[in-house]
PDB file of C-alpha atoms and ligand atoms in Angstrom:
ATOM      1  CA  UNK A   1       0.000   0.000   0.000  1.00 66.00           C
ATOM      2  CA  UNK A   2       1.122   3.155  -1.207  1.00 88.00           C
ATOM      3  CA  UNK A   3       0.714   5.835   1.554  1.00 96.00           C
ATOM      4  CA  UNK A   4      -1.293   9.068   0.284  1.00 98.00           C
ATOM      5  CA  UNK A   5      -0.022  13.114   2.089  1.00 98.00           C
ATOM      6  CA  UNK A   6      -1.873  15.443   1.195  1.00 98.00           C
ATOM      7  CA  UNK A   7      -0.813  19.359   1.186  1.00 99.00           C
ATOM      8  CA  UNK A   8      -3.727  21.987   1.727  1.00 99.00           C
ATOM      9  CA  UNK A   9      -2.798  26.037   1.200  1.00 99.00           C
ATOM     10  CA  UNK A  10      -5.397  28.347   2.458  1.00 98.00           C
ATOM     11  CA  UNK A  11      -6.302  32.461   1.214  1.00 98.00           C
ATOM     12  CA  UNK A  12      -3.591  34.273  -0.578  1.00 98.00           C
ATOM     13  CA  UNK A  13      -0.406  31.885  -0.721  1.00 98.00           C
ATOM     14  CA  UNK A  14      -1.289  31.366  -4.119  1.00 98.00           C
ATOM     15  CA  UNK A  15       0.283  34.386  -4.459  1.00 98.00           C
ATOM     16  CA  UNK A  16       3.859  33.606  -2.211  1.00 98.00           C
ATOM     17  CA  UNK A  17       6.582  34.917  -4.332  1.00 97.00           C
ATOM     18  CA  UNK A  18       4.799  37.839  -4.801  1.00 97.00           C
ATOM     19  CA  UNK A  19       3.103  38.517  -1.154  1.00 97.00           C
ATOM     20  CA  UNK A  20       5.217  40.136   0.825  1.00 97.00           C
ATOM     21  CA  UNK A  21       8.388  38.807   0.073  1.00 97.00           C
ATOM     22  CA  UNK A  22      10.274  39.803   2.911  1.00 97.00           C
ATOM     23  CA  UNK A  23       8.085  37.727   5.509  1.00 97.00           C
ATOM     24  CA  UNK A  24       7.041  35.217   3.105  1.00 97.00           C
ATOM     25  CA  UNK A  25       9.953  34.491   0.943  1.00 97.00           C
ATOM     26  CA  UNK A  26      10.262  34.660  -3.003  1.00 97.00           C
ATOM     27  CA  UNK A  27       9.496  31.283  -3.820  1.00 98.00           C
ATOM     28  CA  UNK A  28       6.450  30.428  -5.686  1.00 98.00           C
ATOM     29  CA  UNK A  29       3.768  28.391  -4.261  1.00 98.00           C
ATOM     30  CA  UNK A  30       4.612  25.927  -7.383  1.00 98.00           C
ATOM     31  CA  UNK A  31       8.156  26.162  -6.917  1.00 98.00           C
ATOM     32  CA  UNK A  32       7.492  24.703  -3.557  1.00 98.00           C
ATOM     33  CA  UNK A  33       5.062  22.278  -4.433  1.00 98.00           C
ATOM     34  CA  UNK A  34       7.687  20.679  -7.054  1.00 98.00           C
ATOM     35  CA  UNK A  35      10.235  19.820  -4.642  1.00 98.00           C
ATOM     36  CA  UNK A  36       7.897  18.517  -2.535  1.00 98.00           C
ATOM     37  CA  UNK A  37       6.375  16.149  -5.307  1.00 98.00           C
ATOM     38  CA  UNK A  38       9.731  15.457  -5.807  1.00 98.00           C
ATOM     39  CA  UNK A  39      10.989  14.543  -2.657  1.00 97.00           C
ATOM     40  CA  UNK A  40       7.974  12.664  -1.239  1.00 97.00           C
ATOM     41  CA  UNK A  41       8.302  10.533  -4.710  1.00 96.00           C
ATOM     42  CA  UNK A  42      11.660   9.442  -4.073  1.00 96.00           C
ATOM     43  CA  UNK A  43      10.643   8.056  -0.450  1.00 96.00           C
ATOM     44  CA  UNK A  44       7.942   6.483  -2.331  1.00 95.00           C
ATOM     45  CA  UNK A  45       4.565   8.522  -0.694  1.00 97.00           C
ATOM     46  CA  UNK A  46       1.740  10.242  -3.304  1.00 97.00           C
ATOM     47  CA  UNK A  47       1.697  13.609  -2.638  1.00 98.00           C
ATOM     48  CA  UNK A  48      -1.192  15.810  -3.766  1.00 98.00           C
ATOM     49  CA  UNK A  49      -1.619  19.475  -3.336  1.00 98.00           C
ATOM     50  CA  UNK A  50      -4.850  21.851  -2.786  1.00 99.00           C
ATOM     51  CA  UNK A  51      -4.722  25.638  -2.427  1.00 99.00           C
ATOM     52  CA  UNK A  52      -8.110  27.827  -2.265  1.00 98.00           C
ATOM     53  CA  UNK A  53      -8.879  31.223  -0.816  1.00 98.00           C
ATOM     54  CA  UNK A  54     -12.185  30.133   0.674  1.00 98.00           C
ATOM     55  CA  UNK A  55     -13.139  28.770   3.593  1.00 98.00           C
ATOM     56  CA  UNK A  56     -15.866  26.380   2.202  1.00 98.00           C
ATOM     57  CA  UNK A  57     -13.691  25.113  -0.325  1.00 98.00           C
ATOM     58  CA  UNK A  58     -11.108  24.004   2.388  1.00 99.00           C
ATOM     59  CA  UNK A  59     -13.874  22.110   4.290  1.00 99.00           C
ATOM     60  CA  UNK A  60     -14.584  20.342   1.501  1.00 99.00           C
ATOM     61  CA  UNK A  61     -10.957  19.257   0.513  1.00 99.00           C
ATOM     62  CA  UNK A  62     -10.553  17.866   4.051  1.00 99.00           C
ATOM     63  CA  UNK A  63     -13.770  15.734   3.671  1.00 98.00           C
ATOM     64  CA  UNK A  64     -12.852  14.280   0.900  1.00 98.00           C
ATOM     65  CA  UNK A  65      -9.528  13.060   2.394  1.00 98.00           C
ATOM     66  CA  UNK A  66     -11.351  10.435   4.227  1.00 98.00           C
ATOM     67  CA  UNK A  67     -10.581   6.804   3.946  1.00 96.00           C
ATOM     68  CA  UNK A  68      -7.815   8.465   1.405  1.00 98.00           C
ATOM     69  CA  UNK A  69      -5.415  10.161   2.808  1.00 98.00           C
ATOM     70  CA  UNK A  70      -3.033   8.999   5.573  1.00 98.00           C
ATOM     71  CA  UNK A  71      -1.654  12.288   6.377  1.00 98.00           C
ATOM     72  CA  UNK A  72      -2.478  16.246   5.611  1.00 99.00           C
ATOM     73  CA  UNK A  73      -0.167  18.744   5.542  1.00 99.00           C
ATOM     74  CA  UNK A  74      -2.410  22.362   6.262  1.00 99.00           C
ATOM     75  CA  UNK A  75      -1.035  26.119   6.087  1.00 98.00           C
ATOM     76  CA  UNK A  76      -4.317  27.793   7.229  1.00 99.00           C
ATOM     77  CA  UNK A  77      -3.074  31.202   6.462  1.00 98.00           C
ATOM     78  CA  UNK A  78      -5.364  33.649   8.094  1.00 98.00           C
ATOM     79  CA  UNK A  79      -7.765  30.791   8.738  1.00 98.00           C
ATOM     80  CA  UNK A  80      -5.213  29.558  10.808  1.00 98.00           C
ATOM     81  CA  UNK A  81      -6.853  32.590  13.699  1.00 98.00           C
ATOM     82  CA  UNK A  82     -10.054  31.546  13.897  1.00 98.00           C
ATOM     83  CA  UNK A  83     -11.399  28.973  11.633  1.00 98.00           C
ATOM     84  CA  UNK A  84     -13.735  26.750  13.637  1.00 98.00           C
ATOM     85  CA  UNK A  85     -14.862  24.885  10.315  1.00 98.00           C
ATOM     86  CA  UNK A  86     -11.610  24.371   9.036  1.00 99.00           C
ATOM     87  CA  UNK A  87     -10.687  22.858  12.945  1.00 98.00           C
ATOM     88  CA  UNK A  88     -14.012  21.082  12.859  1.00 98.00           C
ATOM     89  CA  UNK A  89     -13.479  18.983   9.417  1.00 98.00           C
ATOM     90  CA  UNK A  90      -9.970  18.221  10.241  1.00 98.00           C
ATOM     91  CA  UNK A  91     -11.466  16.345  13.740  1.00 98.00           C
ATOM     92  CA  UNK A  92     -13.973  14.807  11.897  1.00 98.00           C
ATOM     93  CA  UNK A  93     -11.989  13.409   9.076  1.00 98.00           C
ATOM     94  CA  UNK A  94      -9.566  11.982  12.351  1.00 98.00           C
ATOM     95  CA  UNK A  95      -7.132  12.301  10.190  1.00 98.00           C
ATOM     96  CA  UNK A  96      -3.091  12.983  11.558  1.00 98.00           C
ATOM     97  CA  UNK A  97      -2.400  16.908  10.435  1.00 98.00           C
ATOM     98  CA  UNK A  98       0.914  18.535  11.053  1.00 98.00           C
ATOM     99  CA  UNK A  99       0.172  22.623  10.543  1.00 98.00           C
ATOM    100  CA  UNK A 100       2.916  24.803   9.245  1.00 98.00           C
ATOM    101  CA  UNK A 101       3.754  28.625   8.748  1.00 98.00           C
ATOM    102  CA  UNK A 102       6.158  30.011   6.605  1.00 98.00           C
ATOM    103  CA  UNK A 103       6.412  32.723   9.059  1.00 98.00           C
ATOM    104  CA  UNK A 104       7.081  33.066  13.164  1.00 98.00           C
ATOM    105  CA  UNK A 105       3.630  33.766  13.737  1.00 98.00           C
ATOM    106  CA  UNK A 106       4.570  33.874  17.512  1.00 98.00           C
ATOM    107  CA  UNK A 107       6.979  36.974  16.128  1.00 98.00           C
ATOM    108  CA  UNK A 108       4.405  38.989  14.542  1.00 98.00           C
ATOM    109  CA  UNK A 109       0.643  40.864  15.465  1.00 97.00           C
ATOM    110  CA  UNK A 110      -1.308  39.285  19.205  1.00 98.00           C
ATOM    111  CA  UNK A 111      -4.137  38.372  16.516  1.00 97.00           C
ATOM    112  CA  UNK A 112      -1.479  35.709  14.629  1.00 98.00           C
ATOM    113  CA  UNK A 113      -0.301  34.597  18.217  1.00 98.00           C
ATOM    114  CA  UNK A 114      -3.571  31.798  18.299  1.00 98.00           C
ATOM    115  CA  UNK A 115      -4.033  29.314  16.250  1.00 98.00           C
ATOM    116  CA  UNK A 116      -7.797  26.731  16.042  1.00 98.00           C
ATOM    117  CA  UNK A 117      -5.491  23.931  14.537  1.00 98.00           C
ATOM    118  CA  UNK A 118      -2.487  23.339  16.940  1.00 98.00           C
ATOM    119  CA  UNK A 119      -3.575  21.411  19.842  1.00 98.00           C
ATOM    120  CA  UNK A 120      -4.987  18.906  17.429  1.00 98.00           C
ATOM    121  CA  UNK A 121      -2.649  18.928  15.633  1.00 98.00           C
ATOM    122  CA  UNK A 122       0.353  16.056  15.421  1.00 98.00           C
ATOM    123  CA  UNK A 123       2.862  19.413  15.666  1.00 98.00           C
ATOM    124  CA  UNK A 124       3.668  22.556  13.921  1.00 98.00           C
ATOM    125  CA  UNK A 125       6.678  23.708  11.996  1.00 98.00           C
ATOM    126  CA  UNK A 126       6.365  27.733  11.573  1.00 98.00           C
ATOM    127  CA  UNK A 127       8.885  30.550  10.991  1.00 98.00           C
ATOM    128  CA  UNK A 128      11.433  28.778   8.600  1.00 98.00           C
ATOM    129  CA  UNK A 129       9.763  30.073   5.025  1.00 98.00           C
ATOM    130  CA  UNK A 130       9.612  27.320   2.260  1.00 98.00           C
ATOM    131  CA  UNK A 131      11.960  25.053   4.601  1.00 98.00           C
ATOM    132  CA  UNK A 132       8.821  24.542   7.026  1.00 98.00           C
ATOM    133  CA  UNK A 133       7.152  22.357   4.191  1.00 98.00           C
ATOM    134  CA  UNK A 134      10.019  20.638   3.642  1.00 98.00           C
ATOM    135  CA  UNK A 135      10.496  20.038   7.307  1.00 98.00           C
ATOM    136  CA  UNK A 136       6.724  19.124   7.937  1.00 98.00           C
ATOM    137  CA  UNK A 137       7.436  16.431   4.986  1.00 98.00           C
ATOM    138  CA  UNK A 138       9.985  15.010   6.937  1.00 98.00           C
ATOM    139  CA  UNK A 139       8.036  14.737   9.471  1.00 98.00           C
ATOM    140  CA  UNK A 140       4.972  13.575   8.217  1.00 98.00           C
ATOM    141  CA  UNK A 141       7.071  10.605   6.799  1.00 98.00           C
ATOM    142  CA  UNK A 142       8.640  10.013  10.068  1.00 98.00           C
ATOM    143  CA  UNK A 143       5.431   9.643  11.540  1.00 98.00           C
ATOM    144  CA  UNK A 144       3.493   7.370   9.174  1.00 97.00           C
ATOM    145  CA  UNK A 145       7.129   5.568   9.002  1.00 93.00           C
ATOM    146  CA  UNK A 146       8.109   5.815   5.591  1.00 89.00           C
TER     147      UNK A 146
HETATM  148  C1  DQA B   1       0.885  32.234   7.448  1.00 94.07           C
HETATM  149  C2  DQA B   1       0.733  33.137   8.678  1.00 94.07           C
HETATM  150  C3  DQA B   1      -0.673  33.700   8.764  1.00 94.07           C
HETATM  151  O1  DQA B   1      -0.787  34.560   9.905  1.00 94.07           O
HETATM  152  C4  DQA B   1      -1.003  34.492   7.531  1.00 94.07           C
HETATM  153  O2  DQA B   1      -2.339  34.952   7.582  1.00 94.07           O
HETATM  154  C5  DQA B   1      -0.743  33.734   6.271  1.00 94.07           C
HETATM  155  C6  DQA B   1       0.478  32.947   6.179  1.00 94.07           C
HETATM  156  C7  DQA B   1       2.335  31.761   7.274  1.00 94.07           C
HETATM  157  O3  DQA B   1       2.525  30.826   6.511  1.00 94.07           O
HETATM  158  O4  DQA B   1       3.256  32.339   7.847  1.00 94.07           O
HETATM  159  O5  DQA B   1      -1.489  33.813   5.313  1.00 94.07           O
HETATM  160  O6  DQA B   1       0.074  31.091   7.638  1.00 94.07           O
END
């Protein structure tokens, strides 16, 4: 069996390589997707990738990772703050979720200081830019023991 991760982007990191660089970085979100596909192939795990800028949309990407997906990957974004729904569908999928941030959101505004996903989720890798994907990879494959 062929274990399944999949990566979910949430409202404006479509747009990362153009967003406010100097917090975010200058690599696409594509760029970063490709090494990922890359890497995650060569340890032999599917990876597939989501990114949408609305809430609903999210919801419905995490539903549909039941009885698929072993693993999800999630940068909330802003819904990060205060997304019950987005919290809500990833406990009811019961699905392991490791939650990153490109960004020390502990470093930055009070209103970036809370996040709805962290305390259920597996851990959290924030604050090293595109690295944190790469280093929630990792761990997802540590943890599923690929
Ligand atoms: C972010 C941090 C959030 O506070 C912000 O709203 C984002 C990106 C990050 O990756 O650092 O959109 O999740």
């Amino acid at each position: 069996m062929s274990y399944k991760v999949m990566v979910i982007n949430g409202p404006n990191l479509n747009l990362l390589g153009v967003r406010e660089p100097e917090i975010y970085g200058k690599e696409t979100l594509d760029g970063i997707n490709n090494e990922l596909k890359a890497y995650a192939e060569k340890r032999g795990a599917d990876i597939e990738f989501f990114q949408s800028n609305h809430e609903g949309e999210i919801v419905d990407k995490i539903h549909d990772c039941l009885n698929k997906v072993n693993i999800i990957i999630i940068n909330a974004g802003a819904f990060s703050h205060y997304s019950i729904a987005i919290r809500d569908a990833l406990k009811a999928v019961n699905i392991p979720v490791i939650e990153v941030h490109l960004s020390n959101i502990y470093k930055r505004e009070d209103f970036r200081h809370k996040s709805v996903i962290s305390d259920i989720a597996v851990g959290g890798i924030y604050g090293f830019g595109s690295l944190s994907y790469k280093l929630a990879l990792e761990a997802a494959l540590d943890f599923l023991k690929i």
